[in-house]
PDB file of C-alpha atoms in Angstrom:
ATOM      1  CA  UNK A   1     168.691  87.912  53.717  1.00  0.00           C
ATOM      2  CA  UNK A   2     170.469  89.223  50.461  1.00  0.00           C
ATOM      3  CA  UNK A   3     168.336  88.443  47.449  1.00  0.00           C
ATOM      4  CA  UNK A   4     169.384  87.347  43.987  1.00  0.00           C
ATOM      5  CA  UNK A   5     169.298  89.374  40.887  1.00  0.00           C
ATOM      6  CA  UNK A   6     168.107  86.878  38.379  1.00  0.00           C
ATOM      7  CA  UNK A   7     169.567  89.499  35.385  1.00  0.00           C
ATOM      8  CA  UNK A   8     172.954  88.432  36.182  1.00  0.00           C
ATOM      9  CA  UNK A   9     175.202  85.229  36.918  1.00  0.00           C
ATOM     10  CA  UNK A  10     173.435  83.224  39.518  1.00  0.00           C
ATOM     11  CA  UNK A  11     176.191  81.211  40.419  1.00  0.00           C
ATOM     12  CA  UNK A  12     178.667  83.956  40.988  1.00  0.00           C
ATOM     13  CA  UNK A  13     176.042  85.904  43.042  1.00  0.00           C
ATOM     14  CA  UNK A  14     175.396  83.019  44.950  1.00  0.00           C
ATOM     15  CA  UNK A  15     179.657  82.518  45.305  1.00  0.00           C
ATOM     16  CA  UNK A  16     179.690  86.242  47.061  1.00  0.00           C
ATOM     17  CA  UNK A  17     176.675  85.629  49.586  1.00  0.00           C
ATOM     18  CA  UNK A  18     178.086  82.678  50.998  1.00  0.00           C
ATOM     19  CA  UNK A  19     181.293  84.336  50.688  1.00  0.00           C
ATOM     20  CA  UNK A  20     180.114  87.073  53.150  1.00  0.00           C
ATOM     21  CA  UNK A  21     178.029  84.947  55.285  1.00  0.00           C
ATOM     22  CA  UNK A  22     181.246  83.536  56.308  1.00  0.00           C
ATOM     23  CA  UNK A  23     183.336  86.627  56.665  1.00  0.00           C
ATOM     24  CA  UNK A  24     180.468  88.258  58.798  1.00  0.00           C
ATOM     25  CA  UNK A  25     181.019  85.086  61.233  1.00  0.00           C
ATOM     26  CA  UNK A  26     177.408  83.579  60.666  1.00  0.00           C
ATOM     27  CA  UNK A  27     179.226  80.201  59.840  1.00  0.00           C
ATOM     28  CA  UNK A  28     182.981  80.217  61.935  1.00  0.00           C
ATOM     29  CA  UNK A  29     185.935  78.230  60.858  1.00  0.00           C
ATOM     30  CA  UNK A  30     185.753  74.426  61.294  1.00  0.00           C
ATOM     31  CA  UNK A  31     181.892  74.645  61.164  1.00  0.00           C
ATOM     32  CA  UNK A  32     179.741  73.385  58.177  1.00  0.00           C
ATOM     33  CA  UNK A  33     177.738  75.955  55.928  1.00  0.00           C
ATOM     34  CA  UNK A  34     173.747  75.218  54.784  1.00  0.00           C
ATOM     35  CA  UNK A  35     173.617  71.707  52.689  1.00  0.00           C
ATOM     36  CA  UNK A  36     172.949  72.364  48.454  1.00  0.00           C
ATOM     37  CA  UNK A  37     169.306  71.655  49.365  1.00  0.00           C
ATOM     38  CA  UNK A  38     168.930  74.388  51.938  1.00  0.00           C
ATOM     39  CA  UNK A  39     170.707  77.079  50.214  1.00  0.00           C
ATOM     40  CA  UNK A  40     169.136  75.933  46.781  1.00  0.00           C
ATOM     41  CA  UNK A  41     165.600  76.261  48.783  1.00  0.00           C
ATOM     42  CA  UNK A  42     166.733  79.575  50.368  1.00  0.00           C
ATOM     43  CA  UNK A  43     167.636  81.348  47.422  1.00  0.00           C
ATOM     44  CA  UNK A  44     165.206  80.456  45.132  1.00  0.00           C
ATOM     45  CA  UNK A  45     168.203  78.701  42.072  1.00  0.00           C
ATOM     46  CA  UNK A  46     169.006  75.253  41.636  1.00  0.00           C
ATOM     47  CA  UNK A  47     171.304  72.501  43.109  1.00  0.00           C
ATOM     48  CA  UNK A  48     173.871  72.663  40.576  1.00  0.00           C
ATOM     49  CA  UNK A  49     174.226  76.718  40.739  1.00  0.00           C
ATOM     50  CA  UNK A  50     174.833  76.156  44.663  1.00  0.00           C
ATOM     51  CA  UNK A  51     177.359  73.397  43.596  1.00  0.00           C
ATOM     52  CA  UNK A  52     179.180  75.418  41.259  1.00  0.00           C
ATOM     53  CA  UNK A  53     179.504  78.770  43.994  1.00  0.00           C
ATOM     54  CA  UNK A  54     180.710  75.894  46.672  1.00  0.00           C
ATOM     55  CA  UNK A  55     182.973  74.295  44.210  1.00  0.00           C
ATOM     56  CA  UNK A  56     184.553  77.748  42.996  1.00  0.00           C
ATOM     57  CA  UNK A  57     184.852  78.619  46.927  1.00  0.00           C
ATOM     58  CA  UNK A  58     186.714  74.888  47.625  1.00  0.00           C
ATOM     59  CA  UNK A  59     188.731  75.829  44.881  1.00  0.00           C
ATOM     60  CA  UNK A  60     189.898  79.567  46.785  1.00  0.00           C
ATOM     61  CA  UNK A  61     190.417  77.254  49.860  1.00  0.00           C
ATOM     62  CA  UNK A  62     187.708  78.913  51.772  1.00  0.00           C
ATOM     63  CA  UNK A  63     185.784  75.981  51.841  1.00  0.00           C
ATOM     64  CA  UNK A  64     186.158  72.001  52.040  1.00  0.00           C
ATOM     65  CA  UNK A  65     184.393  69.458  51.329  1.00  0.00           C
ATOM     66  CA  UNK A  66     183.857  66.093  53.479  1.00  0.00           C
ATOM     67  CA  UNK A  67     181.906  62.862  51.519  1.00  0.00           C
ATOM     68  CA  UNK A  68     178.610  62.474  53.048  1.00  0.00           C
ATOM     69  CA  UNK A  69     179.085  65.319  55.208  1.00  0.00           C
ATOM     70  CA  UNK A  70     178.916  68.965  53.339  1.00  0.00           C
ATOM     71  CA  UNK A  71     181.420  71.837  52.780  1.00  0.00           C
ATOM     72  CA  UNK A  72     183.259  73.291  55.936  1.00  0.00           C
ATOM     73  CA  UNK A  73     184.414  76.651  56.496  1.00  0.00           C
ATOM     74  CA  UNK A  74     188.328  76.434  56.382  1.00  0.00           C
ATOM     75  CA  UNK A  75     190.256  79.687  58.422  1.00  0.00           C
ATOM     76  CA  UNK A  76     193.363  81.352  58.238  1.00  0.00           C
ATOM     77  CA  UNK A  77     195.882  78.469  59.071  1.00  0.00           C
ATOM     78  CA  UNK A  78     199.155  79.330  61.007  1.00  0.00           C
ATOM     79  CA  UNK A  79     202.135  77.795  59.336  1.00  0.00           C
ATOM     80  CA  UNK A  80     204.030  75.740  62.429  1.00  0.00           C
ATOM     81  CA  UNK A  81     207.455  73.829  62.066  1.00  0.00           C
ATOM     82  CA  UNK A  82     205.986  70.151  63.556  1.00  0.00           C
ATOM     83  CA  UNK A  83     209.420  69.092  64.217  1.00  0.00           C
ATOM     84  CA  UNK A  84     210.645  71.583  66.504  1.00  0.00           C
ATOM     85  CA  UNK A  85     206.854  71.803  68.026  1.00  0.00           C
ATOM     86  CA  UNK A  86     206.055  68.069  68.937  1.00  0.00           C
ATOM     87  CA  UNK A  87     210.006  66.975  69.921  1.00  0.00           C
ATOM     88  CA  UNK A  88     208.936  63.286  70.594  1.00  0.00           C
ATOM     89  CA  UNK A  89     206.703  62.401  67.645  1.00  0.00           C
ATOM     90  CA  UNK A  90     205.203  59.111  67.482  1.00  0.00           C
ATOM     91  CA  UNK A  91     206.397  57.246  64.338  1.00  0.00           C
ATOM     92  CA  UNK A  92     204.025  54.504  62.638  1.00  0.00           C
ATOM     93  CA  UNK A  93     206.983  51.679  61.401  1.00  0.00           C
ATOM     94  CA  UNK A  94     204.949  51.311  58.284  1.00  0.00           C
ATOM     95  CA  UNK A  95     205.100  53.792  55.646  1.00  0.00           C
ATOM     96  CA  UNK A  96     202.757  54.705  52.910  1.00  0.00           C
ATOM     97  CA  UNK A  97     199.876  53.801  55.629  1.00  0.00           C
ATOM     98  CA  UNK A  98     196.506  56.049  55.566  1.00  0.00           C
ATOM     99  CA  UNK A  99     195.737  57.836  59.035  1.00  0.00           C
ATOM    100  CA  UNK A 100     192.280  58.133  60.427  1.00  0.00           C
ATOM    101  CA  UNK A 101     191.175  59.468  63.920  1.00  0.00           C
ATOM    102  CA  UNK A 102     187.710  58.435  65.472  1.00  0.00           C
ATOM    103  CA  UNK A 103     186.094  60.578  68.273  1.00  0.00           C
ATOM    104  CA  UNK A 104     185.125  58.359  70.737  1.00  0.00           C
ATOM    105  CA  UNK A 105     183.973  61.628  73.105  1.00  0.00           C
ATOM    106  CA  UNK A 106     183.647  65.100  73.465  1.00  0.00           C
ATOM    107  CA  UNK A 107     182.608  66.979  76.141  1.00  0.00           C
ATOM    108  CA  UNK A 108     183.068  70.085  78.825  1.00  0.00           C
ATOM    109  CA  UNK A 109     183.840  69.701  82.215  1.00  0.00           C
ATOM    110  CA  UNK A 110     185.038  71.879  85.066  1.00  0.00           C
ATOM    111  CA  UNK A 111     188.673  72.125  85.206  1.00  0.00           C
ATOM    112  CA  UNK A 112     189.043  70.846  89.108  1.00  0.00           C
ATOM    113  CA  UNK A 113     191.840  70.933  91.069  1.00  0.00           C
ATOM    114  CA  UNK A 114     194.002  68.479  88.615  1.00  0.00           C
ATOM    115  CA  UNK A 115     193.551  70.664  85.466  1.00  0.00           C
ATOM    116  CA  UNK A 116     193.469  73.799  86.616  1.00  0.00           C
ATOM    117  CA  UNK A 117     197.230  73.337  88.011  1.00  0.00           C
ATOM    118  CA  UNK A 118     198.212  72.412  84.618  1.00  0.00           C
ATOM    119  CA  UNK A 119     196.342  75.597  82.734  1.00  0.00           C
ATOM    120  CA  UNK A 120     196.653  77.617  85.852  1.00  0.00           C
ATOM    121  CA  UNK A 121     193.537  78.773  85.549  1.00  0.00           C
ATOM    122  CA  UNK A 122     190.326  78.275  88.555  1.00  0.00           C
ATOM    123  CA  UNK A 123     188.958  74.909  89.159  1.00  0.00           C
ATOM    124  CA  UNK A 124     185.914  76.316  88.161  1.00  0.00           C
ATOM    125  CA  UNK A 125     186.958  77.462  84.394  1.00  0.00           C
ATOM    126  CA  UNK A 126     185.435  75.167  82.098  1.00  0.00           C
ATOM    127  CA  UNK A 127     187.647  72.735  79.893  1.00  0.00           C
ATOM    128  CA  UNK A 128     187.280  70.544  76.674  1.00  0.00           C
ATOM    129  CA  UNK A 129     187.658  67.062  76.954  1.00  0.00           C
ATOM    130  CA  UNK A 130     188.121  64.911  73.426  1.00  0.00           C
ATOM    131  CA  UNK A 131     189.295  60.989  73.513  1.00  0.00           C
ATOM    132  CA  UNK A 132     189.867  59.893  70.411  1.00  0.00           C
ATOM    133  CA  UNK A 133     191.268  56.510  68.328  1.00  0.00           C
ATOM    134  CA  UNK A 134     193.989  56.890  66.376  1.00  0.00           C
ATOM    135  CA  UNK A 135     194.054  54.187  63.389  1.00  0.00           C
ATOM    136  CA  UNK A 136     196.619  53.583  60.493  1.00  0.00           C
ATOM    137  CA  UNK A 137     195.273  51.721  57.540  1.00  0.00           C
ATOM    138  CA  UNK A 138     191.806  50.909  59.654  1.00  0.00           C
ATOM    139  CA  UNK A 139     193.907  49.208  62.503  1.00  0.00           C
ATOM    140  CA  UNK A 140     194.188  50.650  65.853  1.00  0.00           C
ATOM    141  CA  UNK A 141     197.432  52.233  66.460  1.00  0.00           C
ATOM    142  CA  UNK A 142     196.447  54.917  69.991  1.00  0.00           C
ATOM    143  CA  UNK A 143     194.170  56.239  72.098  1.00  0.00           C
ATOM    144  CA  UNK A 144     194.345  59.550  73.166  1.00  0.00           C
ATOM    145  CA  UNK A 145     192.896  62.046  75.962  1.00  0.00           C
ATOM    146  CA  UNK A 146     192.838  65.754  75.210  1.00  0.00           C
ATOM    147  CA  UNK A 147     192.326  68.727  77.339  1.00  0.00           C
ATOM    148  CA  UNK A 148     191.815  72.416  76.335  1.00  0.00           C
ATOM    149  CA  UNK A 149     190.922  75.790  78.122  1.00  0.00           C
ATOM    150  CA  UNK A 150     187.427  76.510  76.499  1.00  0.00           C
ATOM    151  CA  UNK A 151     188.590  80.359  76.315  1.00  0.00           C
ATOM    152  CA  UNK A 152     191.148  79.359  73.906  1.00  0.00           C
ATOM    153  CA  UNK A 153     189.014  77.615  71.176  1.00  0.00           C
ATOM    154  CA  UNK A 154     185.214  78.725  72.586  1.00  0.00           C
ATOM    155  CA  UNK A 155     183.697  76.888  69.808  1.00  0.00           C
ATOM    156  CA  UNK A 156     185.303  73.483  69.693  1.00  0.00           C
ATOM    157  CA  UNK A 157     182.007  71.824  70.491  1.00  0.00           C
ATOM    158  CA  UNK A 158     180.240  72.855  67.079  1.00  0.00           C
ATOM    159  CA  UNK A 159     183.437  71.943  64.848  1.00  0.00           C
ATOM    160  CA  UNK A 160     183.633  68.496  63.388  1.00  0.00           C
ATOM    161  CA  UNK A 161     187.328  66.824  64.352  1.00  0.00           C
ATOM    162  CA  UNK A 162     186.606  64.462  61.944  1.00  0.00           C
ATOM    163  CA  UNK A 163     187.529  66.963  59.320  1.00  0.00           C
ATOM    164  CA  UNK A 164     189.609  69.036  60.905  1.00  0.00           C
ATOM    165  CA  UNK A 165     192.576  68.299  63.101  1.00  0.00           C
ATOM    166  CA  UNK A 166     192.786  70.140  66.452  1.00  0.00           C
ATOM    167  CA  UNK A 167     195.969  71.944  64.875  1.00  0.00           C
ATOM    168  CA  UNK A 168     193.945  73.370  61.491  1.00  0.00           C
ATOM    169  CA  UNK A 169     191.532  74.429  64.652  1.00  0.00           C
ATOM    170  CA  UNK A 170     193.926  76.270  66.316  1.00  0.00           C
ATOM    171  CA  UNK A 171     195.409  77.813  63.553  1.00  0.00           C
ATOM    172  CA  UNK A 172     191.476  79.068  62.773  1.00  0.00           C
ATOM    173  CA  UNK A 173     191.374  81.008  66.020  1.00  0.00           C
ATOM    174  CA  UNK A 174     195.010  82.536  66.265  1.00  0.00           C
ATOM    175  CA  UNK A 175     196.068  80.035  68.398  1.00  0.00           C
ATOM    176  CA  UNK A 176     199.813  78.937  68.255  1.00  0.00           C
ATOM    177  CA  UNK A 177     201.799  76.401  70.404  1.00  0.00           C
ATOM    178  CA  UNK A 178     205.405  77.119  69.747  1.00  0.00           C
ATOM    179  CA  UNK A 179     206.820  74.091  72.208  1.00  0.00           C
ATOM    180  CA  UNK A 180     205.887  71.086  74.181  1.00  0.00           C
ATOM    181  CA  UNK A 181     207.120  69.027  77.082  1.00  0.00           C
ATOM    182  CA  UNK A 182     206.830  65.449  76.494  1.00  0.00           C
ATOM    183  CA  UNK A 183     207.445  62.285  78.696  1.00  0.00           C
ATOM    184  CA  UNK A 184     207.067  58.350  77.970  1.00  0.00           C
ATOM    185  CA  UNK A 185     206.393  56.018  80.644  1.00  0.00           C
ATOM    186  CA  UNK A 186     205.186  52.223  80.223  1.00  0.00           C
ATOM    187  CA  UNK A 187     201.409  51.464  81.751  1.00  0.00           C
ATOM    188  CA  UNK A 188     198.786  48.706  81.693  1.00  0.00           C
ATOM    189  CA  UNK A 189     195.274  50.328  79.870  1.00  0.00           C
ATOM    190  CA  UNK A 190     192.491  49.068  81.361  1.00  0.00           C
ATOM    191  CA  UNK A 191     190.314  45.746  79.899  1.00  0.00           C
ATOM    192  CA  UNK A 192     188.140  47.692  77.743  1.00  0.00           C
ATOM    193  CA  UNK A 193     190.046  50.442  76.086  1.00  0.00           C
ATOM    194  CA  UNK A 194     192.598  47.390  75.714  1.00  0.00           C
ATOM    195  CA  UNK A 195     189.967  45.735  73.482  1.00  0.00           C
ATOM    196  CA  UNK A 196     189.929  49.023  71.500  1.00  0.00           C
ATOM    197  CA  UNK A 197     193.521  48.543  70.660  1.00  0.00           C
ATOM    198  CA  UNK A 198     193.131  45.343  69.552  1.00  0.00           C
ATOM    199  CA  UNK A 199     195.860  43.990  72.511  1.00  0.00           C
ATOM    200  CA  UNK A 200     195.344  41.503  75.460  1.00  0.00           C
ATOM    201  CA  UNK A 201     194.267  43.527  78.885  1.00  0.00           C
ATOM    202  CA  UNK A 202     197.594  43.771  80.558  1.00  0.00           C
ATOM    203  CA  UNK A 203     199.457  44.431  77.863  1.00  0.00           C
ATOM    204  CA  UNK A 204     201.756  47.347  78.624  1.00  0.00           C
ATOM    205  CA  UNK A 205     201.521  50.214  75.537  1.00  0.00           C
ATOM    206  CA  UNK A 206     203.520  53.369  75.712  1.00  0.00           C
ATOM    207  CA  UNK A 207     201.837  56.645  78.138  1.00  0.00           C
ATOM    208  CA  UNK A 208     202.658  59.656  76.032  1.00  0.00           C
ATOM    209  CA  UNK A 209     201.914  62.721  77.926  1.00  0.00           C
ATOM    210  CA  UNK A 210     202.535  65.769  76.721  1.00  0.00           C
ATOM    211  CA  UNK A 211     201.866  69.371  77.568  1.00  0.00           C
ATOM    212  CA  UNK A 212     201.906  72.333  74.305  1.00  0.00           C
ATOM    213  CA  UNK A 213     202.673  76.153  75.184  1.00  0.00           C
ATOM    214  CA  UNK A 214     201.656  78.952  73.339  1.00  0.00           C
ATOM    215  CA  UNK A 215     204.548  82.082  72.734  1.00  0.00           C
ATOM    216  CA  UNK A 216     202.698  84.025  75.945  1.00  0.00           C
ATOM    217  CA  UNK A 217     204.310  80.345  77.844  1.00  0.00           C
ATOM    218  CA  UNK A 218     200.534  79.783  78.480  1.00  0.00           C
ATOM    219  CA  UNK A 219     199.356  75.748  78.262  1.00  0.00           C
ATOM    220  CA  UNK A 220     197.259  75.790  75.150  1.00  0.00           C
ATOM    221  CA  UNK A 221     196.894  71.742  75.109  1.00  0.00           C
ATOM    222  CA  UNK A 222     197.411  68.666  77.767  1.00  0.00           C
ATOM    223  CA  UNK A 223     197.494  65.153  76.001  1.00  0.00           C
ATOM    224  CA  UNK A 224     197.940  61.500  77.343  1.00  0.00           C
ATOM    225  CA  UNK A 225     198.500  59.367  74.354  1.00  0.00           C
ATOM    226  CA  UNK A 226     198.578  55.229  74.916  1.00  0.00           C
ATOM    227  CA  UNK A 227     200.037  53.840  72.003  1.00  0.00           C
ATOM    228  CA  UNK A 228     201.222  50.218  71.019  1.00  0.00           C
ATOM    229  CA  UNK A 229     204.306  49.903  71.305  1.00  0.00           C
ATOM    230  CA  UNK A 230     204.719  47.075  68.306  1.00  0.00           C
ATOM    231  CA  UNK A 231     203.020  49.565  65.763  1.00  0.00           C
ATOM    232  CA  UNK A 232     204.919  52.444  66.157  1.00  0.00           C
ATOM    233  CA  UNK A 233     208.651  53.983  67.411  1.00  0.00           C
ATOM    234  CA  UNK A 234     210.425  56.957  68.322  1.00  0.00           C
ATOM    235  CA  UNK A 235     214.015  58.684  68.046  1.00  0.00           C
ATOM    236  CA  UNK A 236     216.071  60.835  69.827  1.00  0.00           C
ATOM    237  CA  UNK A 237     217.679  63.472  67.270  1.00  0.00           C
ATOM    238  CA  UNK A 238     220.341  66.300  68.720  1.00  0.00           C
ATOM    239  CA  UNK A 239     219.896  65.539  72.316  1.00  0.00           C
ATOM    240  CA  UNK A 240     215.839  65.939  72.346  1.00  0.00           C
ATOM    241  CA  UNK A 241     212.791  63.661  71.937  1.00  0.00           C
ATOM    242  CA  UNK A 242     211.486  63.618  68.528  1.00  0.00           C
TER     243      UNK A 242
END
């Protein structure tokens, strides 16, 4: 462990240990870093030193801070042009309207004969799976199913998507869907993720499915979104799904 040199600023000492910590890979992108408590305790200096080296570290963008949660290691983001990338994009008809996403599970599984057709990749390879609720000013606007190769973000399970978006994730770890294929199709959801929704069971909601490629034309992300149909729309721009 690096010690501190008490004959010099604590704070910016303390600003350069974490610093490193995080550049040696001790705490990866998307993960959180010691509470104020724990590094205050392991360094031997107060709360508000630790606060002001996180705070000067938030402010370099290396780090962010979630209420009631700690600071998180942010990584080198990739810059990607969402238009051309997501071609039918779900539109909420209400504007101004805060988004919030809820994961309702998270978990690996093998990739079986279903998935591994998709990724191309052996039904053995191991896969994330993340279903998640998709809300717009608190009120239930989608529930989606996610699936991702484990080799292409290996440490998805210890990063909080509450804080980060799968996207920010990706960007961490170099990886870069350039296009998608989407569809629509119209479906009945089942009585209890119906409730979710806030809709009658039976109610027909909108199936988004939609597949992401990276530039090597390799299937980075598979994603069935069911979406009410009276919350949100969709256009058709230049011939494509947007």
């Amino acid at each position: 462990m690096v010690e501190i040199d008490y004959r010099s600023s604590i704070y910016l000492q303390l600003r350069e240990v974490v610093r490193t910590t995080i550049e040696d890979g001790d705490y990866p992108p998307g993960t959180a870093i010691p509470s104020e408590n724990e590094l205050a305790k392991t360094y031997g200096v107060n709360r508000l030193t630790v606060r002001n080296a996180i705070d000067a570290l938030v402010e370099e963008g290396l780090l962010r801070r979630v209420q009631g949660k700690g600071a998180f290691v942010v990584g080198d983001l990739i810059e990607r042009d969402l238009d051309s990338l997501q071609g039918f994009r779900q539109t909420i008809r209400e504007r101004h309207v805060e988004p919030a996403t809820r994961v309702l599970s998270k978990s690996v599984r093998q990739a079986g004969a279903k998935y591994a057709k998709i990724f191309n990749i052996s039904p053995d390879e191991q896969i994330f799976y993340i279903k998640r609720l998709n809300t717009a000013d608190g009120e239930p606007i989608a529930i989606e199913h996610t699936y991702i190769p484990c080799r292409k973000v290996p440490k998805l399970n210890g990063i909080d998507l509450g804080v980060f978006t799968l996207y920010e994730v990706y960007g961490f770890y170099g990886v870069s869907p350039v296009r998608a294929w989407q569809t629509l199709d119209l479906v009945r959801l089942e009585a209890r993720d119906a409730r979710m929704l806030g809709i009658e069971p039976g109610h027909t909601v909108m199936l988004f499915t939609c597949t992401s490629y990276d530039a090597a034309d390799e299937v980075v992300e598979f994603t069935r979104s069911y979406t009410r149909g009276d919350k949100c729309s969709f256009t058709v721009r230049n011939g494509e799904w947007n």
